[in-house]
Amino acid sequence: FYLTPPQVNSILKANEYSFKVPEFDGKNVSSVLGFDSNQLPANAPIEDRRSAATCLQTRGMLLGVFDGHAGCACAQAVSERLFYYIAVSLLPHETLLEIENAVESGRALLPILQWHKHPNDYFSKEASKLYFNSLRTYWQELIDLNSGETTDVREALINAFKRLDNDISLEAQVGDPNSFLNYLVLRVAFSGSTACVAHVDGVDLHVANTGDSRAMLGVQEEDGSWSAVNLSYDHNAQNEHEVERVKMEHPKSEEKSLVKQDRLLGLLMPFRAFGDVKFKWSIELQKRVVESGPDQLNENEYTKFIPPNYHTPPYLTAEPEVIHHKLRPQDKFLVLATDGLWETMHRQDVARIVGEYLTGVHHQQPIAVGGYKVTLGQMHGLLTERRAKISSVFEDQNAATHLIRHAVGNNEFGTVDHERLSKMLSLPEELARMYRDDITIIVVQFNSHVIGAY
């Protein structure tokens, strides 16, 4: 089944989104020029989510990718809720009081976030009141705890992640009289999601990561070439520190059963995640909630089984690891992406492909013909082919789309092979997942002049 180039493009561009930061009075005061994002599903429905928003009451921009497992419910909830928790954690005491007083007296609320959403990025209307009430309880507690100190961004990120995960768990335990909502909060809690979130404020870039999505900085060296700097670590069996951390938290007698076949308790790939109460609640609590829950929950095999060797929960945390980086003029862009990208591409190639795309400058490797005698005509053919490839590179108006094209269509020479791309994109739903994962990418472009002026 062969797709034409226009068909390939329409599949690749279906979920693309771009946002340019507006310039104020002709002077751009933001260190972010804008961002491109895109998603390519492999699961049906897609289990990845993405979010981007500007914090209106504090300075800064939030961007995040979320990779769901055991369904998309948890990734969906985290994608629409986490940024509110972070924004509230960053707000000064007076602003929190203003917001609470407005709610008390029924006045219009100060908007906290300006979302930058693609029309396909769904928001669950039914749960908005429930979500709002949980968030309000959180800011009321922050008001009561007022220490008068300004919040440190690192702490705000950690508190927001942990608090949202706690609320997801509590909502599922309490349930809801409305049967639709009751089923929703249980689906959210029993499924899971990783999260990789960046907060950019001036030259301060913080990345909070839970799980195995990744953040990477694209740096332009003095000679114009590109290099990659990791801004997150995967929380999985490949990370020795992470394996050690898990072992430290449980008795010595469980050492052999904690990580099996590179999975937590032999089941879960990421060692940190939102939701996944199967790995957090006691067995008694799991049984009680499932038994009193709606019938649909009992039909779900996932909720019924108890993980093997389940003795000392919780085995899983949503607490993020936070990395702070001071932006420099040579830091040109940030890539946030779910593991669907990193499984297919090395970060060094990601840095080069995005860097060349953004600057339009290609560092051409000399054409290697491996010792063959090549006629001038053949050489001319090779160069013409190369030129055609370069001009086709710029058919993408979006850096994330450009990266997905390479991730799915690259051949062994590192160039996009249309035939391979066509094959990969025409796989039926049930096969696609065997060849690749959902891919979600956000590429944030920095403003070097503003960063330099700091």
Short mmCIF file of C-alpha atoms in Angstrom, two decimals, residues 21-24 27-32 59 202 447 450 454:
data_model
loop_
_atom_site.label_atom_id
_atom_site.label_comp_id
_atom_site.label_asym_id
_atom_site.label_seq_id
_atom_site.Cartn_x
_atom_site.Cartn_y
_atom_site.Cartn_z
CA VAL A 21 5.70 34.53 21.25
CA PRO A 22 4.32 38.00 20.46
CA GLU A 23 6.80 40.84 20.47
CA PHE A 24 6.06 43.65 22.89
CA LYS A 27 11.18 44.63 21.67
CA ASN A 28 10.98 40.93 22.36
CA VAL A 29 11.33 40.52 26.12
CA SER A 30 10.86 36.76 26.21
CA SER A 31 13.80 34.37 26.01
CA VAL A 32 11.48 32.08 24.02
CA ARG A 59 6.60 35.10 34.45
CA GLY A 202 14.30 34.49 31.37
CA ASN A 447 16.00 34.07 21.52
CA VAL A 450 17.53 38.38 24.74
CA TYR A 454 20.86 39.08 30.47
#
